[in-house]
Short mmCIF file of C-alpha atoms (C1' of nucleotides) in Angstrom, two decimals:
data_model
loop_
_atom_site.label_atom_id
_atom_site.label_comp_id
_atom_site.label_asym_id
_atom_site.label_seq_id
_atom_site.Cartn_x
_atom_site.Cartn_y
_atom_site.Cartn_z
CA MET A 1 -35.98 -6.34 -14.26
CA SER A 2 -39.18 -5.90 -13.01
CA PHE A 3 -41.19 -7.61 -16.33
CA ASP A 4 -41.36 -11.07 -16.49
CA VAL A 5 -40.42 -11.97 -19.63
CA GLY A 6 -40.31 -15.87 -19.05
CA ALA A 7 -43.96 -15.89 -17.47
CA ARG A 8 -45.58 -13.87 -20.13
CA LEU A 9 -43.73 -16.19 -22.55
CA LYS A 10 -45.10 -19.41 -21.26
CA ALA A 11 -48.42 -18.00 -20.89
CA LEU A 12 -48.43 -16.99 -24.44
CA ARG A 13 -47.00 -20.64 -25.36
CA ALA A 14 -49.77 -22.13 -23.64
CA LEU A 15 -52.34 -19.22 -24.95
CA TYR A 16 -51.60 -21.00 -28.65
CA GLY A 17 -51.22 -24.49 -27.33
CA LEU A 18 -47.52 -24.91 -28.20
CA SER A 19 -45.07 -27.30 -26.55
CA GLN A 20 -41.80 -25.97 -25.69
CA ARG A 21 -40.33 -28.18 -28.75
CA GLU A 22 -42.96 -26.86 -30.85
CA LEU A 23 -42.39 -23.28 -30.60
CA ALA A 24 -38.39 -23.83 -30.72
CA LYS A 25 -39.23 -25.39 -33.89
CA ARG A 26 -41.28 -22.76 -35.79
CA ALA A 27 -38.68 -19.80 -34.29
CA GLY A 28 -35.68 -21.72 -35.17
CA VAL A 29 -34.02 -22.20 -31.93
CA THR A 30 -33.94 -24.89 -29.65
CA ASN A 31 -36.03 -26.13 -26.98
CA SER A 32 -33.63 -25.23 -23.82
CA THR A 33 -33.63 -21.88 -25.04
CA ILE A 34 -37.15 -21.80 -24.54
CA SER A 35 -36.80 -23.34 -21.13
CA LEU A 36 -33.97 -21.20 -19.98
CA ILE A 37 -35.98 -17.60 -20.94
CA GLU A 38 -39.19 -18.99 -19.03
CA GLN A 39 -37.27 -19.98 -16.02
CA ASN A 40 -35.66 -16.44 -16.66
CA ARG A 41 -32.29 -18.04 -16.11
CA VAL A 42 -31.05 -16.04 -19.17
CA SER A 43 -31.75 -12.45 -20.60
CA PRO A 44 -32.56 -13.02 -24.71
CA SER A 45 -31.99 -9.79 -26.27
CA VAL A 46 -33.97 -8.40 -28.73
CA ALA A 47 -33.49 -10.40 -31.45
CA SER A 48 -33.05 -13.43 -29.86
CA LEU A 49 -36.43 -12.65 -28.48
CA LYS A 50 -38.10 -11.63 -31.59
CA LYS A 51 -36.92 -14.39 -33.13
CA VAL A 52 -38.92 -16.59 -30.30
CA LEU A 53 -41.84 -14.46 -30.62
CA ASP A 54 -41.20 -15.29 -34.62
CA GLY A 55 -42.63 -18.79 -33.49
CA MET A 56 -46.18 -17.22 -32.91
CA PRO A 57 -48.46 -14.46 -34.26
CA ILE A 58 -47.48 -11.74 -31.63
CA SER A 59 -44.80 -8.77 -31.88
CA LEU A 60 -42.67 -7.75 -29.07
CA ALA A 61 -44.62 -4.96 -28.81
CA GLU A 62 -47.53 -6.58 -28.38
CA PHE A 63 -45.72 -8.91 -26.28
CA PHE A 64 -44.43 -6.15 -23.31
CA THR A 65 -48.12 -4.20 -23.79
CA MET A 66 -50.97 -6.73 -24.03
CA ASP A 67 -51.70 -6.19 -20.52
CA LEU A 68 -52.05 -2.75 -20.76
CA GLY A 69 -55.82 -2.42 -21.29
CA SER A 70 -57.08 -0.40 -24.08
CA GLU A 71 -58.00 3.39 -24.03
CA ASN A 72 -57.43 6.37 -26.65
CA LYS A 73 -56.13 8.89 -23.91
CA THR A 74 -54.30 11.91 -25.85
CA PHE A 75 -52.05 12.67 -22.45
CA TYR A 76 -49.14 10.44 -20.91
CA GLY A 77 -47.48 11.04 -17.53
CA VAL A 78 -43.81 10.39 -16.72
CA HIS A 79 -45.18 7.01 -14.84
CA GLU A 80 -47.75 6.17 -17.80
CA PHE A 81 -45.45 4.50 -20.00
CA ALA A 82 -45.24 1.27 -21.57
CA ASP A 83 -41.74 0.26 -19.89
CA PHE A 84 -39.71 -3.17 -21.23
CA SER A 85 -35.89 -3.93 -21.20
CA PHE A 86 -33.50 -6.23 -22.42
CA GLY A 87 -31.28 -7.23 -19.33
CA ASP A 88 -29.72 -4.10 -17.92
CA THR A 89 -28.34 -2.64 -20.75
CA VAL A 90 -31.44 -1.56 -23.33
CA LYS A 91 -34.59 -0.06 -22.12
CA PHE A 92 -37.55 1.66 -24.14
CA ARG A 93 -40.17 3.40 -22.82
CA MET A 94 -43.04 3.64 -25.13
CA VAL A 95 -46.03 6.09 -25.06
CA GLY A 96 -49.50 5.30 -26.04
CA GLY A 97 -48.57 1.48 -25.31
CA SER A 98 -52.50 1.03 -24.37
CA TYR A 99 -53.65 3.14 -27.34
CA ARG A 100 -56.38 1.66 -29.42
CA ASP A 101 -55.73 0.14 -32.82
CA ARG A 102 -52.28 2.39 -33.02
CA LYS A 103 -50.51 3.46 -35.90
CA LEU A 104 -47.49 4.73 -35.04
CA HIS A 105 -45.06 3.71 -32.38
CA MET A 106 -43.31 6.21 -30.42
CA MET A 107 -40.38 5.39 -28.06
CA GLN A 108 -37.49 6.84 -26.08
CA GLU A 109 -34.90 4.36 -25.95
CA THR A 110 -31.71 4.22 -23.81
CA TYR A 111 -28.38 2.03 -24.13
CA MET A 112 -26.47 1.81 -21.33
CA PRO A 113 -22.75 1.11 -22.14
CA GLY A 114 -22.83 -2.22 -24.13
CA GLY A 115 -25.96 -1.82 -24.65
CA ASP A 116 -27.33 -4.24 -28.00
CA THR A 117 -30.10 -5.21 -29.80
CA GLY A 118 -28.20 -8.23 -30.51
CA GLY A 119 -26.19 -9.68 -32.73
CA THR A 120 -29.04 -11.19 -34.76
CA MET A 121 -29.75 -8.20 -37.16
CA LEU A 122 -33.37 -6.94 -36.78
CA SER A 123 -36.00 -6.86 -39.92
CA TYR A 124 -39.27 -6.72 -40.41
CA ASP A 125 -41.88 -4.26 -42.36
CA GLY A 126 -41.89 -0.37 -42.30
CA GLU A 127 -39.92 2.45 -41.65
CA GLU A 128 -38.33 4.22 -38.82
CA ALA A 129 -36.46 7.36 -37.62
CA GLY A 130 -35.07 8.99 -34.74
CA VAL A 131 -32.98 11.69 -33.09
CA VAL A 132 -30.35 11.33 -30.53
CA VAL A 133 -30.89 13.27 -27.44
CA SER A 134 -28.07 12.20 -25.54
CA GLY A 135 -24.83 9.98 -25.49
CA ALA A 136 -24.02 8.34 -29.05
CA ILE A 137 -25.07 4.99 -30.76
CA GLU A 138 -23.85 3.02 -33.41
CA LEU A 139 -26.96 2.26 -36.16
CA THR A 140 -25.70 -0.84 -38.96
CA VAL A 141 -28.10 -0.20 -41.61
CA GLY A 142 -27.50 -2.99 -44.10
CA ASP A 143 -23.83 -2.17 -45.03
CA GLU A 144 -24.12 1.36 -43.69
CA ARG A 145 -22.34 1.52 -40.19
CA ARG A 146 -22.77 5.08 -38.30
CA VAL A 147 -21.75 6.42 -34.73
CA LEU A 148 -24.87 9.09 -34.11
CA THR A 149 -24.51 11.79 -31.20
CA ALA A 150 -26.80 13.88 -29.44
CA GLY A 151 -28.37 16.03 -32.48
CA GLU A 152 -28.13 13.62 -35.15
CA GLY A 153 -30.87 11.53 -36.34
CA TYR A 154 -31.95 8.55 -38.51
CA TYR A 155 -34.39 7.45 -41.08
CA PHE A 156 -34.33 4.07 -42.66
CA SER A 157 -36.74 1.04 -43.85
CA THR A 158 -36.80 -1.78 -41.34
CA ARG A 159 -36.64 -4.32 -43.79
CA MET A 160 -33.23 -3.34 -44.05
CA PRO A 161 -31.38 -5.30 -41.40
CA HIS A 162 -30.27 -2.86 -38.36
CA ARG A 163 -28.82 -2.88 -34.91
CA PHE A 164 -28.17 -0.76 -32.49
CA ARG A 165 -25.12 -0.79 -29.95
CA ASN A 166 -23.56 1.95 -27.72
CA LEU A 167 -20.04 1.32 -27.76
CA GLY A 168 -19.36 4.68 -25.37
CA GLU A 169 -18.78 5.02 -22.05
CA GLU A 170 -21.92 7.08 -21.34
CA PRO A 171 -25.45 5.92 -21.35
CA CYS A 172 -27.02 6.81 -25.11
CA VAL A 173 -30.42 7.99 -25.31
CA LEU A 174 -32.72 8.46 -28.40
CA VAL A 175 -36.51 9.07 -29.23
CA SER A 176 -37.75 7.25 -32.25
CA ALA A 177 -41.10 6.76 -34.01
CA SER A 178 -41.91 4.24 -36.78
CA THR A 179 -44.62 3.23 -38.99
CA THR A 180 -47.37 0.51 -37.35
CA THR A 181 -45.39 -0.84 -34.61
CA THR A 182 -41.85 -1.90 -34.72
CA PHE A 183 -40.72 -5.29 -33.96
CA GLN A 184 -44.47 -6.07 -35.51
CA LYS A 185 -45.11 -8.47 -38.37
CA GLY A 186 -49.17 -7.50 -38.65
CA GLN A 187 -51.58 -5.82 -37.76
CA ALA A 188 -52.67 -5.50 -33.74
CA ALA A 189 -53.41 -8.74 -32.49
CA THR A 190 -56.75 -9.52 -30.54
CA VAL A 191 -55.08 -11.11 -27.59
CA GLN A 192 -57.13 -12.73 -24.21
CA PRO A 193 -56.43 -11.79 -21.12
CA MET A 194 -53.04 -13.97 -19.17
CA GLU A 195 -55.79 -15.13 -16.79
CA ALA A 196 -57.62 -16.88 -20.15
CA ALA A 197 -54.41 -18.54 -21.03
CA ALA A 198 -53.43 -19.99 -17.27
CA GLU A 199 -57.01 -21.05 -16.76
CA ALA A 200 -58.15 -22.63 -20.28
CA PRO A 201 -56.36 -22.40 -23.43
CA PRO A 202 -58.51 -21.24 -26.37
CA GLU A 203 -59.38 -23.94 -29.22
CA ASP A 204 -58.80 -21.23 -31.35
CA PRO A 205 -56.04 -19.18 -31.23
CA PRO A 206 -56.50 -15.34 -31.18
CA HIS A 207 -56.31 -14.31 -35.17
CA MET A 208 -54.22 -11.76 -36.54
CA GLN A 209 -53.64 -10.82 -39.73
CA MET A 210 -49.99 -12.12 -41.00
CA GLN A 211 -47.85 -9.88 -43.53
CA GLY A 212 -44.40 -11.69 -43.49
CA ASP A 213 -44.05 -15.41 -44.61
CA ARG A 214 -44.95 -17.92 -41.78
CA THR A 215 -44.80 -21.77 -41.74
CA PRO A 216 -48.36 -22.46 -40.72
"C1'" DA B 1 -1.47 0.35 -29.72
"C1'" DC B 2 -1.83 -4.14 -30.38
"C1'" DT B 3 -2.11 -8.91 -29.32
"C1'" DT B 4 -3.12 -12.85 -26.22
"C1'" DC B 5 -5.43 -14.65 -22.43
"C1'" DG B 6 -9.26 -15.86 -18.94
"C1'" DA B 7 -13.93 -14.77 -17.64
"C1'" DC B 8 -18.73 -14.16 -18.71
"C1'" DG B 9 -23.16 -15.27 -20.43
"C1'" DA B 10 -26.03 -17.06 -24.20
"C1'" DA B 11 -27.54 -20.38 -27.26
"C1'" DC B 12 -26.95 -25.09 -28.73
"C1'" DA B 13 -26.86 -30.56 -28.27
"C1'" DT B 14 -28.03 -33.81 -25.82
"C1'" DA B 15 -29.28 -36.68 -21.59
"C1'" DC B 16 -32.66 -37.11 -18.04
"C1'" DG B 17 -37.11 -38.41 -15.29
"C1'" DG B 18 -42.41 -37.87 -15.32
"C1'" DG B 19 -46.60 -38.17 -16.46
"C1'" DG B 20 -50.53 -40.08 -20.15
"C1'" DC C 1 -43.91 -45.65 -26.16
"C1'" DC C 2 -43.92 -40.81 -26.62
"C1'" DC C 3 -44.06 -36.39 -25.50
"C1'" DC C 4 -43.07 -32.80 -22.10
"C1'" DG C 5 -40.03 -29.65 -19.33
"C1'" DT C 6 -35.64 -29.36 -17.36
"C1'" DA C 7 -30.64 -30.62 -16.62
"C1'" DT C 8 -25.87 -31.17 -18.31
"C1'" DG C 9 -22.36 -30.05 -20.62
"C1'" DT C 10 -20.12 -27.46 -24.84
"C1'" DT C 11 -19.68 -23.97 -28.15
"C1'" DC C 12 -19.17 -19.02 -29.87
"C1'" DG C 13 -18.84 -14.37 -29.32
"C1'" DT C 14 -17.76 -10.38 -26.07
"C1'" DC C 15 -15.45 -7.83 -23.11
"C1'" DG C 16 -11.71 -6.43 -19.53
"C1'" DA C 17 -6.83 -6.86 -18.01
"C1'" DA C 18 -2.35 -7.79 -18.68
"C1'" DG C 19 1.80 -8.13 -21.18
"C1'" DT C 20 4.35 -6.60 -25.48
#
DNA sequence: ACTTCGACGAACATACGGGG
DNA sequence: CCCCGTATGTTCGTCGAAGT
């Protein structure tokens, strides 16, 4: 993938003044997992990366869009979406990634055959709805599970543990919208530029309001 | 159609060497 | 001695091929 997940994670970890062990402890993973991700020697799943980021006050969406600046433009061309992917099988394109104080999270999601948000079910505040554009996707929400095909849709509370998987043989494309920003635990963070992190980690980590429970 | 088995990758536990 | 990041070996789950 083109996005350097490892480098960004490393910079963010430095930004918040955390060691690999400290972040691992907060996230509930091992330090070696953090190390492997930072070296780009593994391609973490959506669920795994979210779990790691739970150790810091930053969402998945912010993780991928924090370098896009901030501008309230209205129209977005094909090449003006925020692209991020997980391995080679799950790709997201978000419109308005750079929109200031964004309240809505609108994405075009592509799941290649075998594409999976991860074995660990996702769960966070908010609601999400979507429509399958092409292909088929298996959606598990709580105890419910269904394969949705083109033209079908879904709407659920993202507090419910959920998972997307493409069990078919052709890519699945869907368009989704969620309240706040998907994968987000709090409001938009004020994150300092990556250069600042590399040069001198701030004494006070960027502040953001948290909604979920979190160990200090 | 179903089961078995091997390959593969993610994640884990642990050990190692470097730097203060 | 402690903390750090990295390396290594192991476990586990998934997937596809082969056999019944």
